[in-house]
XYZ file of C-alpha atoms in Angstrom:
609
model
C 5.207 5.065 9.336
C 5.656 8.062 7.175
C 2.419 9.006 7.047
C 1.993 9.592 10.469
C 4.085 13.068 9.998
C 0.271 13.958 8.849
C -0.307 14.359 12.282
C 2.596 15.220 13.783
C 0.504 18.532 15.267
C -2.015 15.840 17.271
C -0.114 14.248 20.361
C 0.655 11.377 18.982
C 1.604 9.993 22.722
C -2.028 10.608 23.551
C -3.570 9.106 20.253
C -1.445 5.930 20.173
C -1.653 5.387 24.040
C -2.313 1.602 25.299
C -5.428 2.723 26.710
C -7.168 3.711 23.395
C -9.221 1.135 21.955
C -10.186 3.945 19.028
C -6.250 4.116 17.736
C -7.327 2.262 14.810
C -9.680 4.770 13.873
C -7.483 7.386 13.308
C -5.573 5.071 11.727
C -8.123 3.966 9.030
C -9.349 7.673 9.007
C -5.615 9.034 8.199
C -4.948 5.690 5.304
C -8.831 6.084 3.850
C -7.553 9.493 3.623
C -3.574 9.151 2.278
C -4.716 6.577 -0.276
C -6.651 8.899 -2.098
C -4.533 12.300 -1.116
C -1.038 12.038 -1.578
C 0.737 13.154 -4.126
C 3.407 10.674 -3.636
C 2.068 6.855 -5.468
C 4.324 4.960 -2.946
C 2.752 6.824 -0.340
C -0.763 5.864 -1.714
C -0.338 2.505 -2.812
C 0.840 1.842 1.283
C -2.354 3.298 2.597
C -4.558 1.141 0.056
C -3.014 -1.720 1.411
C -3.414 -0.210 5.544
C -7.009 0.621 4.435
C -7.530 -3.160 3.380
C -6.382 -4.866 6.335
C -7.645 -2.712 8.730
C -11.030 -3.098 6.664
C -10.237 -6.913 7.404
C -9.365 -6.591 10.905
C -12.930 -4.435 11.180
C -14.818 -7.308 9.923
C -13.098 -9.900 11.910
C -14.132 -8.079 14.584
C -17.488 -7.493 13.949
C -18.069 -10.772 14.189
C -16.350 -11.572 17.720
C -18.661 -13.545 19.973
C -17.165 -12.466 23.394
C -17.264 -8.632 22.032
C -21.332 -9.472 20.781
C -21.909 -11.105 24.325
C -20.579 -8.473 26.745
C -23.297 -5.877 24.272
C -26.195 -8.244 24.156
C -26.038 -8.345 28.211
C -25.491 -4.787 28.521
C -28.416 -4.402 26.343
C -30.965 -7.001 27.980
C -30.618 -5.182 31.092
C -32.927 -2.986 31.230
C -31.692 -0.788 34.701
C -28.101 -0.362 33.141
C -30.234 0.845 29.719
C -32.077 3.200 31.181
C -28.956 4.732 33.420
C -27.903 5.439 30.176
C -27.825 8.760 28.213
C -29.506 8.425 24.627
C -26.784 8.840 22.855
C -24.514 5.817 24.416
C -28.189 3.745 24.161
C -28.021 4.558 20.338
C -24.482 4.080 20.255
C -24.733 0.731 21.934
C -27.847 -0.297 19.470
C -25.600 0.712 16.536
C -22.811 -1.624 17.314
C -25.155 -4.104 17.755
C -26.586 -3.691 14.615
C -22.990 -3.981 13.150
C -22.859 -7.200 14.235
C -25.959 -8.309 12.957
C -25.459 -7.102 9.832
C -21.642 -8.750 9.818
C -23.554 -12.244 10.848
C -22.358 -12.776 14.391
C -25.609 -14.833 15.063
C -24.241 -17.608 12.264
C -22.278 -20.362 12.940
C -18.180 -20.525 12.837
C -18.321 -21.712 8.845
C -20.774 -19.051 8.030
C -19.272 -16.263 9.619
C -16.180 -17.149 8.098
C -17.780 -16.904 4.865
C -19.355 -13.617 6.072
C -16.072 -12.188 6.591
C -14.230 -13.706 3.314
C -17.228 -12.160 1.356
C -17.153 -8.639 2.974
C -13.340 -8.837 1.700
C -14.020 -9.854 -1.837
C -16.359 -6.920 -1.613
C -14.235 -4.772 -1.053
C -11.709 -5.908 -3.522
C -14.807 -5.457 -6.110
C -15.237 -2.159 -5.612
C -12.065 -1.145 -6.161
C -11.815 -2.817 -9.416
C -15.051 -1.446 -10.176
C -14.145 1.856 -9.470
C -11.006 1.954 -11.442
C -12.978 0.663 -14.471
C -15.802 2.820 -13.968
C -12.942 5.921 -14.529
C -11.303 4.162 -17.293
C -10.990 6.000 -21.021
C -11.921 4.329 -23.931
C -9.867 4.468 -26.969
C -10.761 4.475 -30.463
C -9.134 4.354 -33.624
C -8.769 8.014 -35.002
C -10.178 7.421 -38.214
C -13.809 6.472 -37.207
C -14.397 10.459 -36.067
C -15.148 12.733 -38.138
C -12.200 15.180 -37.829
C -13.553 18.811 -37.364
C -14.802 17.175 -34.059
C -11.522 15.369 -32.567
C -9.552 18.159 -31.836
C -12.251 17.800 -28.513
C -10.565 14.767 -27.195
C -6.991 13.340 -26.131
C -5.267 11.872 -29.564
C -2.655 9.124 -28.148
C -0.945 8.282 -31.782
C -3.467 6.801 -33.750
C -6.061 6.906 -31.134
C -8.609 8.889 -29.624
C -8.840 8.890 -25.938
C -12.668 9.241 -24.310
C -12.649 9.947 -20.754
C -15.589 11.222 -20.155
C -19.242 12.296 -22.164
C -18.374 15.947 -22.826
C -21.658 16.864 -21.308
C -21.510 20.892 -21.732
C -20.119 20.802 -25.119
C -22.111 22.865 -27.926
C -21.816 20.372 -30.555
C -24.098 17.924 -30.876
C -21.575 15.650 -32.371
C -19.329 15.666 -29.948
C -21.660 14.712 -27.299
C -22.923 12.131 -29.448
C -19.724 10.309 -29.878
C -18.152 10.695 -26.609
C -21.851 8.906 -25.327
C -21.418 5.918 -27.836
C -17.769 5.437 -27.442
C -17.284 6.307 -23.765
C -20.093 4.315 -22.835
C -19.599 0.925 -24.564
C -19.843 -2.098 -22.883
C -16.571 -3.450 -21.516
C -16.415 -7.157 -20.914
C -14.315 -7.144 -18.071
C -16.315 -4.397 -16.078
C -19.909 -5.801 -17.033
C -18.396 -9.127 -15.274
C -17.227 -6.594 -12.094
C -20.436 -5.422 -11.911
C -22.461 -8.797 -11.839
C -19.765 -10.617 -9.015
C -20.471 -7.591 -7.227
C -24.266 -7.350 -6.906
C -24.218 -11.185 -6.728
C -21.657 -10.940 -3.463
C -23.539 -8.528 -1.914
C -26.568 -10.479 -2.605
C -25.073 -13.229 -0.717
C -23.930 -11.810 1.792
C -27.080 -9.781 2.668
C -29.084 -13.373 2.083
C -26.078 -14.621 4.449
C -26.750 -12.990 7.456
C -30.325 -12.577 7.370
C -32.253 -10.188 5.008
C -33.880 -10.416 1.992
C -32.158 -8.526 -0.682
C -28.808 -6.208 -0.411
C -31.331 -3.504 0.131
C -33.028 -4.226 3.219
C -29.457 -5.048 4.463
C -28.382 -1.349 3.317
C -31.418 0.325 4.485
C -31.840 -0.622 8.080
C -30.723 2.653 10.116
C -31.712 4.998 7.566
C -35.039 7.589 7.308
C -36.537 5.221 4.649
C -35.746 2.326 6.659
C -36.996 -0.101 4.121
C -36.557 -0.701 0.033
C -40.574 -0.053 -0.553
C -40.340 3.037 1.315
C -37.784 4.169 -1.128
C -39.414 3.122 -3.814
C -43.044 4.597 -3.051
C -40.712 7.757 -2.733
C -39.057 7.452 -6.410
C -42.353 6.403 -7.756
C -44.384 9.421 -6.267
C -41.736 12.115 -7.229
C -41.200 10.339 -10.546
C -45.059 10.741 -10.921
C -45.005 14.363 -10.175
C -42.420 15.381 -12.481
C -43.929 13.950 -15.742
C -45.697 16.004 -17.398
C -42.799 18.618 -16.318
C -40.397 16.534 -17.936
C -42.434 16.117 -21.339
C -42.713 19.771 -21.391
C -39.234 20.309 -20.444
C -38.227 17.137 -23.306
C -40.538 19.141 -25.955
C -38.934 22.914 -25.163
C -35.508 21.300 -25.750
C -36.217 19.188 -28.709
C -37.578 22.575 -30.173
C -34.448 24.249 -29.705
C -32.258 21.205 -31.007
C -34.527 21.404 -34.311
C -33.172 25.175 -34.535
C -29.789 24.256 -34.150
C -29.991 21.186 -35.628
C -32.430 20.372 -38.466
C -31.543 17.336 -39.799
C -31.102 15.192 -36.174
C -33.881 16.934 -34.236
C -34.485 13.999 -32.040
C -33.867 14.200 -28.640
C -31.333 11.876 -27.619
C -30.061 11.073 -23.621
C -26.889 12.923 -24.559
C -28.788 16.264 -25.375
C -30.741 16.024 -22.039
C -28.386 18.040 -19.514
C -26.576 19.999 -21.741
C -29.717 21.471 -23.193
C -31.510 21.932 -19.835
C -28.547 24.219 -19.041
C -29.630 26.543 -21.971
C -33.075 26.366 -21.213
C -32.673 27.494 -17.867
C -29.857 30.366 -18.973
C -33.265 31.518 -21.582
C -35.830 30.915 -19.089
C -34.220 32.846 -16.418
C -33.186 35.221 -19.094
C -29.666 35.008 -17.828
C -27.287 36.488 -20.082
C -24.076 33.874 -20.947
C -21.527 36.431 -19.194
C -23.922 36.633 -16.022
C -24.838 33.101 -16.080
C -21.129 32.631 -15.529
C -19.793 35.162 -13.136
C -16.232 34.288 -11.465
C -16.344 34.438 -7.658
C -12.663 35.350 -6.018
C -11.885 32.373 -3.753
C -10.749 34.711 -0.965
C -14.128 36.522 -1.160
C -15.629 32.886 -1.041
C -14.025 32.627 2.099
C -14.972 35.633 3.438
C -18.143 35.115 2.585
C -18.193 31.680 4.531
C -16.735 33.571 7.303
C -19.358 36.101 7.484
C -22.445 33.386 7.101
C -20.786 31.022 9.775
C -20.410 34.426 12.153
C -23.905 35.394 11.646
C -25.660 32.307 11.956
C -23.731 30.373 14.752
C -20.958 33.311 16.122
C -18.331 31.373 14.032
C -15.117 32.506 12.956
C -12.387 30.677 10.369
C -9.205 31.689 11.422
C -5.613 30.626 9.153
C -3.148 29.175 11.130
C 0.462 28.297 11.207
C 1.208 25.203 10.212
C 4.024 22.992 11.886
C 6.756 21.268 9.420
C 6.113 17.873 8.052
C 2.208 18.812 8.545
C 0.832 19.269 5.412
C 1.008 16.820 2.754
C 1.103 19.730 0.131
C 2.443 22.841 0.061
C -0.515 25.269 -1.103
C -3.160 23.586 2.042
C -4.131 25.699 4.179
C -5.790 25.299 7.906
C -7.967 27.107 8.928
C -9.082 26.879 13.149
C -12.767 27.012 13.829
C -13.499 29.366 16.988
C -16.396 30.133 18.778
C -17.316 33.652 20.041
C -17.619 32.000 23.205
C -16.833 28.169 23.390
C -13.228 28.671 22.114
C -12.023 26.633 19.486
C -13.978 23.554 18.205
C -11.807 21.844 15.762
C -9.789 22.576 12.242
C -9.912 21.883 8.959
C -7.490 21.445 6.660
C -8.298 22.902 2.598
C -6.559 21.196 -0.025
C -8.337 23.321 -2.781
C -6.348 23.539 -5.780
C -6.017 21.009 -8.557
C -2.823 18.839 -9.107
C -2.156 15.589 -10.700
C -3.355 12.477 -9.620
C -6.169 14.338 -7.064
C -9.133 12.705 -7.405
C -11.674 14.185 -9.392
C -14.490 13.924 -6.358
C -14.773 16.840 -4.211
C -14.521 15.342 -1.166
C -14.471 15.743 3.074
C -12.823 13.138 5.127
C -12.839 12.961 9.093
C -8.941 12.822 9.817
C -10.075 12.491 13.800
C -13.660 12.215 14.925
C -14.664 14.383 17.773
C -15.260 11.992 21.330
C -15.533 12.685 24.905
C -12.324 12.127 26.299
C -12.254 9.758 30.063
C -10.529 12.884 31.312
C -13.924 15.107 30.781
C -12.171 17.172 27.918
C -13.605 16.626 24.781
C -11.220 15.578 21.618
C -11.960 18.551 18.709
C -12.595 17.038 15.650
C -9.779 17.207 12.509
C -11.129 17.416 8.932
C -9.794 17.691 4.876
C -11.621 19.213 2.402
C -10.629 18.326 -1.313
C -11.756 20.459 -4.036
C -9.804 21.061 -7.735
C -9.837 24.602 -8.253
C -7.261 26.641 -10.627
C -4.168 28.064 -8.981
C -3.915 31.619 -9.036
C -1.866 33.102 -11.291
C 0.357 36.383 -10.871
C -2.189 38.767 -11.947
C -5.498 37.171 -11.032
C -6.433 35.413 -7.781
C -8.245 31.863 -8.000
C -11.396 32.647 -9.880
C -14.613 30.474 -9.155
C -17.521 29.769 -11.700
C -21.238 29.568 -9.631
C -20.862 25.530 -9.746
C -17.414 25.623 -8.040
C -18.922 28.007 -5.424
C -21.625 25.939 -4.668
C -19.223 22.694 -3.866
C -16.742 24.967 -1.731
C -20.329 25.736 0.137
C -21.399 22.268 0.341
C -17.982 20.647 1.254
C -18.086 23.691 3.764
C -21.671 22.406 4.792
C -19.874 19.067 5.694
C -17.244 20.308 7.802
C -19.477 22.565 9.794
C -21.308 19.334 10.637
C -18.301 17.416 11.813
C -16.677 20.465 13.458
C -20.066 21.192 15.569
C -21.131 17.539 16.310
C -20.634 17.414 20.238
C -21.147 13.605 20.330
C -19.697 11.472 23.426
C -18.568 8.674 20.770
C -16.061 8.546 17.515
C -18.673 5.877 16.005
C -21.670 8.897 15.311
C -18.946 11.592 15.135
C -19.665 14.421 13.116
C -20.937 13.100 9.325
C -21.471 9.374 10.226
C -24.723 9.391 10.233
C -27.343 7.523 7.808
C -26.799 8.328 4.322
C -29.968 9.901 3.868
C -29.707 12.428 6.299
C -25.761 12.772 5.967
C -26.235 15.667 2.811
C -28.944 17.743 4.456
C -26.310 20.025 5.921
C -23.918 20.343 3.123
C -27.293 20.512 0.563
C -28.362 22.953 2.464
C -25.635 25.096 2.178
C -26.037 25.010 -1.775
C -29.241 26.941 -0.993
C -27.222 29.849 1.018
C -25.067 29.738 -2.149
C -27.845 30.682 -4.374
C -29.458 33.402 -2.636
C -28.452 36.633 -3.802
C -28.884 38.571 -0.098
C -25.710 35.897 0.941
C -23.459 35.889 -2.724
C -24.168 40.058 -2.174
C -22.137 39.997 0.936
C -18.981 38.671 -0.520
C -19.551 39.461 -4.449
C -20.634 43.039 -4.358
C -20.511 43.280 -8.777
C -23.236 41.067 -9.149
C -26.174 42.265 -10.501
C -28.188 38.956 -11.191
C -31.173 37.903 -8.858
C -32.072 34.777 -9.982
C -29.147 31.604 -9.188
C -31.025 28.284 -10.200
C -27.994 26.816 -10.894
C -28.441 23.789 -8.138
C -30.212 21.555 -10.330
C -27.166 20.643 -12.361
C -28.894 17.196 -13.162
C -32.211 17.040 -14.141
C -34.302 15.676 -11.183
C -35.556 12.706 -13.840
C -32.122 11.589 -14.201
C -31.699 11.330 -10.842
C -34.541 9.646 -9.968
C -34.160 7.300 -12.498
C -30.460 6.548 -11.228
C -32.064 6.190 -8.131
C -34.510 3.323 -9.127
C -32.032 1.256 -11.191
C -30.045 1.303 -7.868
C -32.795 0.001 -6.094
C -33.550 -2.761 -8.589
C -29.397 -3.496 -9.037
C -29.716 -4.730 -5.256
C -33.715 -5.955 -5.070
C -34.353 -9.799 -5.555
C -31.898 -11.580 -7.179
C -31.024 -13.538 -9.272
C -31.726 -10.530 -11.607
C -34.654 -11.171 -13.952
C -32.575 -9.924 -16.490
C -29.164 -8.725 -17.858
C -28.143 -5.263 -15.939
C -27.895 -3.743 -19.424
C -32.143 -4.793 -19.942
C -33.191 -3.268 -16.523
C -31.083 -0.424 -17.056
C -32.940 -0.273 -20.470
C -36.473 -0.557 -18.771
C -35.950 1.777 -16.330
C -34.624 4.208 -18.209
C -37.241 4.237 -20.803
C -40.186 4.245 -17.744
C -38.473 6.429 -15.331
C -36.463 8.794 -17.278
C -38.563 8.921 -21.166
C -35.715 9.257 -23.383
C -34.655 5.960 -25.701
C -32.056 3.727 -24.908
C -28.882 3.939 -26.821
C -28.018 0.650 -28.197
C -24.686 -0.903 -27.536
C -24.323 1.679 -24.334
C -24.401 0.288 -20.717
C -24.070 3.558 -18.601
C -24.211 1.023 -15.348
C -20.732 0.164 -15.928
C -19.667 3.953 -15.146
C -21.922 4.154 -12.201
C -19.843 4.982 -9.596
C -22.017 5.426 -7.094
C -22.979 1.945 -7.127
C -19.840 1.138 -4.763
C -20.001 3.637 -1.946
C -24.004 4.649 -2.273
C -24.950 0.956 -3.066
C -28.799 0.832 -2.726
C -28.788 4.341 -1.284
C -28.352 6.574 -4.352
C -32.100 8.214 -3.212
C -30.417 9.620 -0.214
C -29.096 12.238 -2.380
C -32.440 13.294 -3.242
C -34.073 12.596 0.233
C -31.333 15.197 1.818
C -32.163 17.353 -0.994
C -36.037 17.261 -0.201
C -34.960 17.747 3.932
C -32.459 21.148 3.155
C -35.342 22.426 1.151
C -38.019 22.535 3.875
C -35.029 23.560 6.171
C -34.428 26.262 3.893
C -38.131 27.473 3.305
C -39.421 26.927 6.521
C -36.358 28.175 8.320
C -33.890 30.247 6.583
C -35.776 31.831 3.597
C -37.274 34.952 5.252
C -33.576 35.629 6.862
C -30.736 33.673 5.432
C -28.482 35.319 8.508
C -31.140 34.541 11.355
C -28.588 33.485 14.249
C -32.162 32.423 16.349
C -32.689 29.485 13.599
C -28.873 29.005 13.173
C -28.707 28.006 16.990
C -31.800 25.859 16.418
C -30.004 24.252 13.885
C -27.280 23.851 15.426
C -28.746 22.232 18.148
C -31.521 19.902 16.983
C -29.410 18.666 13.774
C -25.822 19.668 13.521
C -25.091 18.789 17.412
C -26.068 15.043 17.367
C -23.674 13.394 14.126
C -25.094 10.159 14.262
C -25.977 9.259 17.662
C -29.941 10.417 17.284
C -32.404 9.127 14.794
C -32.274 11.273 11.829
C -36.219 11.688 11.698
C -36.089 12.880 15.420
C -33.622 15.325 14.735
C -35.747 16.528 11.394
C -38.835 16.730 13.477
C -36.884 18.708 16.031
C -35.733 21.360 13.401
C -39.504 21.316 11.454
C -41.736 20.680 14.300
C -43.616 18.178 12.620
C -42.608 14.617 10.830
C -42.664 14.671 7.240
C -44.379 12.257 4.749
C -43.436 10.814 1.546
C -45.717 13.521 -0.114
C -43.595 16.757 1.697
C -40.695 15.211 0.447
C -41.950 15.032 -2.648
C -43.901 18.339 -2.231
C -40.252 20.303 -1.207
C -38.552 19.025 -4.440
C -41.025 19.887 -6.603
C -41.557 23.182 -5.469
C -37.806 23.896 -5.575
C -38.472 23.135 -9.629
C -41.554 26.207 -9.521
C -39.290 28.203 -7.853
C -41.445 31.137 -7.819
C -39.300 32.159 -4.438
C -39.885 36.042 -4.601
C -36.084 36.023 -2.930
C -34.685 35.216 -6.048
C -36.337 37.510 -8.063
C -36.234 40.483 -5.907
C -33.864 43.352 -6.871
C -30.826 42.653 -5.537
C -30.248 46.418 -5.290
């Protein structure tokens, strides 16, 4: 297999060894990884197909009888449970729960049908996802042409690939909404077979909706949970909103007499020049360019400071990298040694995917010979190449990713866990961005950006809430109604319609149907929320914890220890209760994100002198 000269640093004696049932993860961990990676298509289109039937093989297995059996005894008795250490008893639980939510309690036919659906699935999310990324073209003609030197002209077509969200002119954003969001045929009919399937197959083996299937594991645990959440925080943010909708419609009539209404494709673009005149930020400071190598450093000295981390480059062996400009960096503790590497594939090139990503290449385990196996991770961000007479210059928004893919990869590389299965970032959803979110708040605060970017003379960095928490939320809800009861009331288009004018307050565009470029949908199905439920976890992390001292190695260990160390094999609310000393509601969730909106922090606003 080519691809294996990824890992041609790892033993590969040791990895592929007769006794180790957890080959295969590596395997599907390298492929998930390869398919989306290399530059080489062949390359690519191989590990698609790995990724598929190992996917299959997964499933198959999940629903093995003499696999369930041997767990459900080891399980019913009770001595051999409580021998156990937590971690292998939540481990154990977990698997179980993998069956149950495969259908191994079903008969032959219906766990056939389990396993057929869980395929089709998958084969529906890949087709959605290729639609959801796909331009639409227009004849040239129909724009107006002062405006069309914005997009791609193919001949006599325009090309829209995407809704030209930060552009100035209104026109622009208008048309690439309309055009780049009509309805496709083909994808609306993606989208339905897919909610349906997963509908079925929740239904299948046992649950109500998709939802409850999704949910069982996570901190919300249930679909009304959520919802109470999204309803409360959608509640609380209002009036904010109205005010925020009125502010910006004021400054649209300014530029904009004639059209003055305020349409959904004003709604972040102008929320970006409010905050740049509420925060009195001038353009050319609201923009500053961060050095990647001072990024870096700046990591490094953080990571030092709050856990006695260094990042260290190292040499590379040949037929390592996949790409000539990765680097890897080794993670080393003042006094553990090293605890893993990762790999940065930072700079843009064709074909990369435009997600900024992090992908476990090997999960960190126990080994049976006492040693423990250090963890192996990529992080993919597209930043510009440097050029001969200026290093690779960051804006504040890529900083803020480099910190919270960063945030990621300190979570994987400090997970001690005895098991691959809760290695490192597989954890529930909803608690598996607290660490990397959290790290967008170390990004913003001027006492850490000082260390690295000494010319900056800004204190205020709001720059985290890039979409409006409305728009979020009311993503959030039409995800939860996407997988609620089915058969859907109505058409996906009508809900999304409903929702958006009760959750979110700005019209409906006819002939649109944003669902179709929803993206999420596939990977975060029914657990969009978790984005904002880590969100609302970092922040009282970051107030209660790290706001007086944003170097205060005391709290780093704690962190380190009651959340970082466990990956996935405690319960997430255990491990939040650990780091807050109390269990949170639904109202300090909500409480923490609204707050973060007031943010009268006096850290941000201090003199940064």
């Amino acid at each position: 297999g080519g691809n294996l000269s990824l890992c041609s640093s790892f033993k590969l004696s040791t990895v592929f060894s007769h006794h180790h049932p957890l080959s295969f993860f590596f395997l599907l961990y390298q492929a998930d990884f390869v398919k989306i990676a290399h530059p080489d298509f062949a390359f690519r289109e191989a590990a698609e197909e790995t990724c598929r039937n190992i996917g299959t093989m997964v499933e198959k297995l999940n629903t093995n009888i003499e696999l369930c059996q041997s767990l459900k005894q080891l399980l019913a008795n009770k001595e051999v449970m409580d021998s156990l250490d937590p971690e292998t008893r939540q481990v154990a639980e977990l698997f179980m729960f993998d069956f149950e939510i495969s259908g191994i309690h079903l008969d032959e036919e219906k766990r056939k049908r389990a396993v057929d659906l869980n395929v089709k699935i998958l084969d529906l999310c890949n087709q959605f996802l290729i639609g959801a990324h796909l331009p639409n073209k227009i004849d040239k003609q129909i724009l107006p042409e002062h405006i069309r030197y914005n997009f791609a002209v193919e001949g006599n077509y325009i090309q829209i690939t995407g809704l030209h969200a930060d552009c100035s002119d209104d026109l622009v954003r208008e048309a690439a909404y309309k055009i780049f969001l009509y309805p496709n045929a083909e994808q609306l009919r993606c989208l339905e077979e897919l909610l349906t399937s997963r509908n079925h197959l929740a239904q299948l083996v046992g649950y109500n909706t998709f939802a409850h299937r999704a949910l069982q594991g996570t901190m919300a645990r249930t679909p009304e949970k959520v919802m109470q959440f999204l309803e409360t925080l959608s509640d609380r943010l209002f009036q904010r909103t109205l005010k925020d909708f009125e502010m910006m419609e004021g400054m649209k009539m300014k530029l904009n007499p004639q059209n003055s209404k305020l349409m959904p494709w004003d709604h972040p673009y102008y929320s970006g020049v409010l905050r740049a005149e509420r925060y009195n930020i001038e353009p050319s400071l609201y923009c500053p360019f961060f050095s990647l190598g001072a990024c870096m450093e700046g990591l490094n000295f953080l990571f030092n400071q709050l856990l006695g981390i260094s990042l260290y480059a190292e040499q590379t062996e040949k037929g390592e990298l996949w790409c000539e400009d990765v680097r890897k960096l080794a993670v080393v503790h003042e006094n553990e040694g090293l605890l893993g590497y990762i790999y940065c594939d930072f700079y843009q090139r064709a074909d990369k995917p435009h997600q900024d990503c992090h992908f476990t290449i090997r999960g960190g385990r126990l080994r049976k010979d006492g040693e423990y196996q250090l963890p192996v991770v990529v992080l993919m961000l597209s930043l510009p190449h440097s050029t001969r007479s200026s290093p690779t210059l960051l804006t504040p928004g890529m900083m803020e990713n480099l910190f919270h893919e960063m945030g990621h990869a300190m979570h994987s590389m400090l997970g001690r866990t005895r098991y691959q299965h809760v290695t490192g970032t597989r954890c529930p959803t909803d608690f598996a961005e607290v660490p990397s979110i959290l790290m967008e708040y170390f990004a913003s605060d001027y006492r850490v950006v000082n260390q690295f970017a000494r010319h900056f003379q800004t204190g205020q960095f709001s720059w985290f809430i890039l979409l409006p928490l409305s728009l979020l939320v009311f993503y959030a809800v039409l995800d939860q109604l996407y997988h609620g009861e089915h058969p859907l009331k109505r058409s996906t288009t009508e809900i999304l319609k409903e929702t958006q004018e009760k959750f979110y307050g700005l019209p409906y565009v006819p002939n649109t149907a944003w669902q179709l470029r929803f993206s999420h949908l596939v990977g975060y199905g029914a657990k969009y929320y978790s984005y904002l439920m880590s969100r609302a976890i970092a922040s009282m992390v970051w107030k209660q914890c790290f706001v007086q001292n944003p170097f205060d190695r005391a709290m780093g260990e704690r962190y380190r220890r009651e959340m970082l160390a466990h990956g996935g094999g405690k319960e997430p609310m255990l491990m939040v209760q650990g780091m807050l000393q109390k269990s949170p509601s639904v109202e300090d969730f909500v409480n923490a994100l609204v707050s973060d909106l007031d943010q009268d922090f006096e850290t941000f606003f201090m003199d940064s002198e």
